[in-house]
Tab-separated table of C-alpha atoms in Angstrom:
chain	number	residue	atom	x	y	z
D	12	MET	CA	75.601	119.856	144.792
D	13	ASN	CA	77.202	123.328	144.337
D	14	SER	CA	81.036	123.370	143.437
D	15	ASN	CA	82.683	125.748	144.876
D	16	PHE	CA	84.001	126.837	141.522
D	17	GLU	CA	82.321	129.533	139.808
D	18	SER	CA	81.300	129.506	136.250
D	19	ARG	CA	81.383	133.387	136.132
D	20	GLU	CA	83.899	134.018	133.562
D	21	ILE	CA	87.065	136.013	134.717
D	22	SER	CA	87.460	139.874	133.844
D	23	THR	CA	89.104	141.038	130.949
D	24	THR	CA	91.528	143.319	133.486
D	25	GLU	CA	92.561	140.142	135.467
D	26	TRP	CA	92.809	138.044	132.506
D	27	LEU	CA	95.137	140.596	130.845
D	28	SER	CA	97.106	140.408	134.015
D	29	LEU	CA	97.377	136.266	134.296
D	30	ASN	CA	98.258	136.045	130.520
D	31	GLN	CA	101.083	138.700	131.037
D	32	PHE	CA	102.378	137.136	133.909
D	33	LEU	CA	102.512	133.388	132.679
D	34	TYR	CA	104.121	134.723	129.109
D	35	GLU	CA	107.137	135.803	131.832
D	36	ILE	CA	106.726	132.249	133.484
D	37	LYS	CA	106.814	130.312	130.198
D	38	GLN	CA	110.452	131.832	129.416
D	39	ILE	CA	111.735	130.530	132.763
D	40	ASP	CA	113.480	126.871	131.078
D	41	SER	CA	114.797	125.426	134.531
D	42	PRO	CA	113.402	122.828	136.865
D	43	CYS	CA	110.821	124.287	139.339
D	44	VAL	CA	108.775	123.994	142.033
D	45	SER	CA	105.132	125.382	141.589
D	46	VAL	CA	102.487	125.699	144.634
D	47	TYR	CA	99.000	126.842	144.726
D	48	TYR	CA	97.497	127.304	147.826
D	49	ALA	CA	93.792	129.061	148.760
D	50	TYR	CA	94.959	132.328	150.535
D	51	GLY	CA	94.586	131.794	154.473
D	52	LYS	CA	96.144	128.170	153.831
D	53	GLY	CA	99.731	129.080	154.034
D	54	GLN	CA	100.560	127.432	157.392
D	55	GLU	CA	99.019	124.157	156.047
D	56	THR	CA	101.192	124.595	152.695
D	57	ILE	CA	104.513	125.156	154.683
D	58	SER	CA	103.914	122.105	156.691
D	59	LEU	CA	102.901	120.315	153.185
D	60	LEU	CA	106.267	121.125	151.758
D	61	ARG	CA	108.129	120.058	154.966
D	62	GLU	CA	106.649	117.124	155.343
D	63	THR	CA	107.716	115.637	151.802
D	64	LYS	CA	111.234	114.896	151.062
D	65	ARG	CA	112.595	116.275	147.831
D	66	LYS	CA	116.449	116.113	145.873
D	67	GLU	CA	118.477	118.462	147.682
D	68	LEU	CA	117.880	121.129	144.853
D	69	PHE	CA	113.944	121.565	144.997
D	70	GLU	CA	114.390	121.541	149.031
D	71	ILE	CA	116.662	124.648	148.723
D	72	ILE	CA	113.877	126.105	146.507
D	73	GLU	CA	111.064	125.003	148.840
D	74	SER	CA	112.962	126.703	151.790
D	75	GLU	CA	112.603	130.126	149.818
D	76	ILE	CA	108.965	129.577	148.999
D	77	GLU	CA	107.958	129.082	152.413
D	78	LYS	CA	109.716	132.281	153.362
D	79	ARG	CA	107.395	133.894	150.501
D	80	ILE	CA	104.339	132.068	151.507
D	81	THR	CA	105.341	133.552	155.127
D	82	TYR	CA	105.838	137.295	153.724
D	83	LEU	CA	102.343	136.590	151.560
D	84	LYS	CA	100.317	136.079	154.274
D	85	GLU	CA	100.438	139.860	155.546
D	86	ASN	CA	100.969	140.866	151.507
D	87	PRO	CA	98.949	139.291	149.198
D	88	SER	CA	99.321	140.177	145.710
D	89	SER	CA	96.567	139.670	143.422
D	90	ALA	CA	95.415	140.235	139.581
D	91	GLY	CA	92.072	140.689	140.716
D	92	LYS	CA	90.143	142.410	143.686
D	93	PHE	CA	90.272	139.720	145.943
D	94	THR	CA	92.875	136.799	146.435
D	95	LYS	CA	91.272	133.786	146.311
D	96	THR	CA	94.724	131.214	144.980
D	97	LEU	CA	98.268	132.539	145.691
D	98	CYS	CA	100.527	130.728	143.010
D	99	ILE	CA	103.943	130.444	143.692
D	100	PHE	CA	106.785	129.825	141.052
D	101	GLY	CA	110.401	128.638	142.323
D	102	TRP	CA	113.814	128.087	140.587
D	103	ILE	CA	117.163	128.013	140.483
D	104	LYS	CA	119.186	130.257	138.174
D	105	ASN	CA	123.044	131.265	138.072
D	106	GLY	CA	123.056	129.438	141.710
D	107	LYS	CA	120.508	131.839	142.726
D	108	VAL	CA	116.700	130.908	144.122
D	109	HIS	CA	114.150	132.835	142.390
D	110	THR	CA	110.835	133.337	143.144
D	111	LYS	CA	107.259	134.791	141.430
D	112	GLU	CA	104.081	134.711	142.350
D	113	ILE	CA	100.772	136.223	141.506
D	114	GLY	CA	97.362	135.761	143.060
D	115	THR	CA	93.936	135.324	141.524
D	116	SER	CA	90.434	136.401	142.526
D	117	LYS	CA	89.275	132.790	141.440
D	118	LYS	CA	89.764	129.361	142.791
D	119	LEU	CA	92.487	127.183	141.285
D	120	PRO	CA	93.129	123.395	142.674
D	121	TYR	CA	95.581	122.720	145.281
D	122	ILE	CA	99.015	121.603	143.401
D	123	TYR	CA	102.231	121.201	144.945
D	124	MET	CA	104.762	120.069	141.914
D	125	THR	CA	108.620	119.294	141.171
D	126	SER	CA	108.869	119.325	137.085
D	127	LYS	CA	111.216	120.198	134.180
D	128	ARG	CA	109.366	123.621	134.209
D	129	PRO	CA	106.607	125.909	135.805
D	130	TYR	CA	103.340	124.135	136.213
D	131	ILE	CA	100.658	126.436	134.713
D	132	LYS	CA	97.924	124.269	133.090
D	133	PRO	CA	95.277	124.947	135.785
D	134	PHE	CA	95.483	128.462	134.440
D	135	ARG	CA	94.984	127.541	130.912
D	136	ASP	CA	92.019	124.884	131.924
D	137	ILE	CA	90.118	127.057	134.316
D	138	LEU	CA	90.924	130.677	133.626
D	139	LYS	CA	91.339	130.763	129.784
D	140	THR	CA	95.005	131.645	129.086
D	141	ASN	CA	97.815	131.278	127.009
D	142	TYR	CA	94.992	130.066	123.954
D	143	ASP	CA	96.084	130.338	120.164
D	144	ILE	CA	92.986	132.153	118.799
D	145	LEU	CA	92.721	133.686	115.071
D	146	LEU	CA	90.173	136.443	115.238
D	147	ILE	CA	88.822	137.511	111.510
D	148	THR	CA	87.135	140.836	110.890
D	149	LEU	CA	85.433	141.264	107.504
D	150	ASP	CA	82.748	142.957	105.760
D	151	GLN	CA	82.376	142.468	101.393
D	152	LYS	CA	85.657	144.770	100.864
D	153	SER	CA	88.016	144.368	103.985
D	154	ALA	CA	89.109	142.219	106.303
D	155	ARG	CA	91.216	142.330	109.603
D	156	LEU	CA	92.998	138.737	110.152
D	157	GLN	CA	94.514	138.992	114.213
D	158	LYS	CA	96.297	135.711	115.641
D	159	PHE	CA	96.606	135.978	119.483
D	160	TYR	CA	98.317	134.197	121.992
D	161	GLY	CA	96.354	134.636	125.070
D	162	SER	CA	95.983	138.434	125.062
D	163	GLN	CA	98.815	139.285	122.853
D	164	ILE	CA	98.561	139.718	118.986
D	165	VAL	CA	101.359	138.080	117.734
D	166	GLN	CA	100.473	138.739	114.048
D	167	GLU	CA	98.192	140.786	112.001
D	168	SER	CA	97.337	140.955	108.431
D	169	LYS	CA	95.030	143.369	106.381
D	170	LEU	CA	93.625	142.838	103.038
D	171	GLN	CA	90.884	145.068	100.822
D	172	ILE	CA	89.394	145.488	97.432
D	173	TYR	CA	87.773	148.181	96.002
D	174	LEU	CA	84.188	147.831	95.767
D	175	ARG	CA	81.702	150.053	93.953
D	176	GLY	CA	78.412	150.098	96.041
D	177	ARG	CA	76.025	151.280	93.559
D	178	HIS	CA	75.516	150.662	89.630
D	179	ARG	CA	75.571	153.972	87.601
D	180	LYS	CA	73.508	155.036	84.762
D	181	GLY	CA	74.958	154.005	81.502
D	182	GLY	CA	76.994	151.407	80.500
D	183	GLN	CA	76.817	147.819	81.644
D	184	SER	CA	73.045	146.548	82.934
D	185	GLN	CA	72.265	146.358	86.599
D	186	GLY	CA	72.277	142.420	86.449
D	187	ARG	CA	75.829	142.354	84.595
D	188	PHE	CA	77.231	145.121	87.456
D	189	LEU	CA	75.577	143.072	90.231
D	190	ARG	CA	77.579	139.802	88.808
D	191	ALA	CA	80.667	141.403	88.190
D	192	ARG	CA	80.558	142.510	92.144
D	193	GLN	CA	79.655	139.461	93.318
D	194	THR	CA	82.541	137.948	91.456
D	195	LYS	CA	84.899	140.174	92.874
D	196	ILE	CA	83.694	139.785	96.039
D	197	HIS	CA	84.141	136.115	95.508
D	198	VAL	CA	87.774	136.363	94.744
D	199	PHE	CA	88.527	138.501	97.771
D	200	PHE	CA	86.876	135.763	100.100
D	201	LYS	CA	89.249	133.280	98.557
D	202	LYS	CA	92.149	135.387	98.862
D	203	VAL	CA	91.443	135.827	102.444
D	204	ALA	CA	90.287	132.380	102.932
D	205	ASN	CA	93.819	131.408	101.659
D	206	LYS	CA	95.610	133.954	104.209
D	207	VAL	CA	93.528	132.330	107.196
D	208	LYS	CA	95.375	129.205	105.587
D	209	THR	CA	98.855	130.508	106.494
D	210	MET	CA	98.032	132.453	109.787
D	211	ASP	CA	96.304	129.733	111.315
D	212	SER	CA	98.781	126.718	112.315
D	213	ASN	CA	98.151	125.583	115.956
D	214	SER	CA	95.209	128.078	116.451
D	215	GLU	CA	92.306	126.403	118.870
D	216	LEU	CA	89.778	128.544	117.782
D	217	ILE	CA	89.114	130.729	114.435
D	218	LEU	CA	86.520	133.557	115.666
D	219	LEU	CA	84.593	135.045	112.336
D	220	GLY	CA	82.530	138.460	112.686
D	221	GLY	CA	82.334	141.433	110.919
D	222	ILE	CA	78.688	143.262	109.989
D	223	GLY	CA	76.482	142.367	107.543
D	224	PRO	CA	76.470	139.162	105.488
D	225	ALA	CA	79.733	139.169	104.761
D	226	LYS	CA	80.758	136.426	107.499
D	227	THR	CA	78.255	134.358	106.132
D	228	GLU	CA	79.231	134.311	102.897
D	229	PHE	CA	82.909	134.098	103.450
D	230	PHE	CA	82.247	131.143	105.874
D	231	ASP	CA	81.480	128.523	102.690
D	232	GLU	CA	85.394	129.215	101.439
D	233	LEU	CA	86.722	127.768	104.064
D	234	ASP	CA	88.230	124.127	104.093
D	235	SER	CA	86.756	121.307	106.203
D	236	GLU	CA	89.682	121.312	109.075
D	237	LEU	CA	88.845	125.283	109.154
D	238	ILE	CA	85.397	125.207	109.306
D	239	LYS	CA	85.444	122.473	112.656
D	240	LYS	CA	87.622	125.313	114.485
D	241	CYS	CA	85.470	128.674	113.397
D	242	ARG	CA	82.804	130.311	115.413
D	243	PHE	CA	80.760	133.138	114.738
D	244	VAL	CA	81.077	136.250	116.888
D	245	GLU	CA	78.047	138.288	117.168
D	246	ASN	CA	78.395	142.449	117.548
D	247	LEU	CA	81.972	142.430	115.872
D	248	SER	CA	83.413	145.355	113.851
D	249	PHE	CA	86.206	147.016	112.622
D	250	THR	CA	85.823	149.953	114.980
D	251	THR	CA	84.808	147.477	118.515
D	252	SER	CA	87.314	148.181	121.079
D	253	MET	CA	90.181	146.028	122.188
D	254	SER	CA	88.751	145.768	125.717
D	255	ASP	CA	85.538	144.171	123.942
D	256	ILE	CA	87.149	141.715	121.957
D	257	HIS	CA	88.937	140.357	124.740
D	258	LYS	CA	85.847	140.158	126.655
D	259	LYS	CA	84.271	138.097	123.099
D	260	ILE	CA	87.415	135.838	123.180
D	261	ILE	CA	87.425	135.054	127.029
D	262	HIS	CA	83.187	134.093	126.165
D	263	HIS	CA	84.316	131.883	123.575
D	264	LEU	CA	87.375	130.095	125.408
D	265	TYR	CA	84.807	129.161	128.026
D	266	LEU	CA	82.450	127.848	125.649
D	267	TYR	CA	85.230	126.137	123.776
D	268	ARG	CA	86.921	124.133	127.303
D	269	ARG	CA	83.121	123.228	128.177
D	270	LYS	CA	82.306	121.673	125.158
D	271	TYR	CA	86.185	120.066	124.943
D	272	VAL	CA	85.626	118.619	128.827
D	273	THR	CA	82.098	116.908	127.400
D	274	GLU	CA	83.841	115.364	124.644
D	275	ILE	CA	86.564	113.794	126.970
D	276	ILE	CA	83.424	112.548	129.415
D	277	GLU	CA	82.215	110.968	126.177
D	278	LYS	CA	85.192	109.448	125.565
D	279	TYR	CA	85.816	108.025	129.101
D	280	GLU	CA	82.165	106.257	128.642
D	281	LYS	CA	82.635	104.656	125.660
D	282	LEU	CA	86.242	103.618	126.167
D	283	PHE	CA	84.749	102.379	129.854
D	284	LYS	CA	82.959	99.767	127.775
D	285	GLU	CA	86.390	98.349	126.047
D	286	GLY	CA	88.258	98.016	129.800
D	287	LEU	CA	90.286	101.292	129.037
D	288	THR	CA	89.346	103.347	132.202
D	289	ALA	CA	90.012	103.076	135.540
D	290	LYS	CA	88.307	105.088	138.206
D	291	ARG	CA	89.582	103.684	141.677
D	292	ASN	CA	92.685	105.698	142.795
D	293	ASP	CA	94.736	102.758	143.731
D	294	VAL	CA	94.205	101.420	140.115
D	295	ILE	CA	94.995	104.674	138.519
D	296	TYR	CA	98.087	105.599	140.904
D	297	HIS	CA	99.340	101.850	139.911
D	298	ALA	CA	98.897	102.926	136.088
D	299	LEU	CA	100.712	105.954	136.639
D	300	GLU	CA	103.990	104.079	137.998
D	301	ILE	CA	103.778	101.942	134.548
D	302	GLY	CA	103.094	104.923	132.696
D	303	ALA	CA	99.940	103.589	131.372
D	304	VAL	CA	97.544	106.700	131.579
D	305	ASP	CA	96.742	108.657	128.710
D	306	THR	CA	94.405	111.253	130.597
D	307	LEU	CA	93.842	111.983	134.364
D	308	ILE	CA	90.798	113.938	134.280
D	309	VAL	CA	90.842	115.915	137.824
D	310	SER	CA	87.907	117.519	139.660
D	311	ALA	CA	89.257	121.264	140.624
D	312	ASP	CA	87.944	120.573	143.908
D	313	TYR	CA	89.632	117.535	144.554
D	314	HIS	CA	91.358	119.038	147.832
D	315	THR	CA	88.119	118.818	149.857
D	316	THR	CA	88.783	114.805	150.019
D	317	SER	CA	89.956	112.333	151.979
D	318	GLN	CA	92.555	111.722	148.887
D	319	PHE	CA	93.914	115.247	148.680
D	320	LYS	CA	97.997	114.307	149.113
D	321	LYS	CA	97.623	111.013	147.106
D	322	ILE	CA	95.940	112.866	144.003
D	323	MET	CA	98.497	115.615	144.631
D	324	LYS	CA	100.839	112.969	144.223
D	325	MET	CA	99.405	111.492	141.274
D	326	LEU	CA	99.167	114.880	139.449
D	327	GLU	CA	102.850	115.298	139.664
D	328	ILE	CA	103.322	111.585	138.702
D	329	ALA	CA	100.818	112.521	135.517
D	330	LYS	CA	103.165	115.455	134.754
D	331	ASN	CA	106.543	113.645	134.661
D	332	THR	CA	105.418	110.511	132.582
D	333	SER	CA	103.641	112.273	129.481
D	334	SER	CA	100.145	111.807	130.675
D	335	LYS	CA	97.617	114.611	129.870
D	336	ILE	CA	95.653	116.050	132.900
D	337	GLU	CA	92.592	117.500	132.351
D	338	PHE	CA	90.921	119.708	135.212
D	339	VAL	CA	87.186	120.100	135.393
D	340	VAL	CA	85.019	122.525	136.912
D	341	SER	CA	81.615	121.855	136.037
D	342	PRO	CA	79.537	121.171	139.015
D	343	LYS	CA	77.813	118.500	137.204
D	344	ILE	CA	81.321	116.674	136.147
D	345	ILE	CA	82.634	117.352	139.566
D	346	LYS	CA	79.389	115.629	141.256
D	347	LYS	CA	80.124	112.166	138.851
D	348	LEU	CA	84.061	112.515	139.888
D	349	GLU	CA	83.210	112.790	143.255
D	350	ILE	CA	81.629	109.484	143.328
D	351	HIS	CA	85.151	108.083	142.223
D	352	ASN	CA	87.270	110.042	144.516
D	353	SER	CA	87.685	113.039	142.404
D	354	VAL	CA	89.724	111.186	139.835
D	355	LEU	CA	89.229	109.079	136.438
D	356	ALA	CA	91.553	108.090	133.902
D	357	ILE	CA	91.770	107.046	130.255
D	358	LEU	CA	94.320	104.327	129.880
D	359	ARG	CA	96.647	103.898	126.904
D	360	TYR	CA	96.317	100.081	127.342
D	361	ARG	CA	94.454	97.378	129.577
D	362	ILE	CA	96.174	96.449	132.991
D	363	LYS	CA	95.572	94.027	135.098
């Protein structure tokens, strides 16, 4: 089975544009209507908006979104070369409806959701935006620590020491010189590790690179919690361009997300034996209504099923009852999910 979702990583140019757009969207602190739809499916999306009755506030916003969809039919905007998914957010500020949209060259799941703030989880899960990353570049005498939020550097620190490269004739012996040099490096790495602790806070990943053996020597200075987050980055140096740094960050985020989703599925399979899962959509829907769902695992391709509208409503209930939602794009996992109408659930407690 071939999923409609590409495994190819997003380009750095598009990733940068999306991160900037979503940074602005995250500043919106108002009830919001979030709509995602495939390019060319605008009229179907308008029909869906019209057939679902909402509170008056949201109906007013939806009316403006419908107008925007009609406009974008002829004038699509995109962060990538080709538009495959259009995403529109609508909200009211100072009595006026505002809308903001972006197109992406990647396929995102259909979304039609009203919530307290804009719903941007599919961008994070599928296009790897808005992650906290700590990037460490070092050698034996210099270190640069850069904390990224999405594509933006939000904190940066540089440390260095004077380190003589060679033993000179006379004075201390070659052996003593090397031991003193290694001690100095060790003390320096300790200092860098302490700085990493203070800058780490909520980073999902710590990426570590540099020319020579320094990165492997430094790795041993990290505590067990930091080691869990740490990944080695190849071909990273102080002269690596920002464009190449972004490529490396994107690549490692894809690897990280793949591992994370695999662990969620493993957790589901383990809890299945304990009766703490649900796989039938009617059971999951009921569990959502009573607040019993801990995690909703959804195929990013769910709109191809006959349960499309029901799942869309399930997503909204999950969002508004603090259930975690995880969109998956792995063809292997999507195939597994299709057997169960595209959705699985991990429960907070057993239900009858």
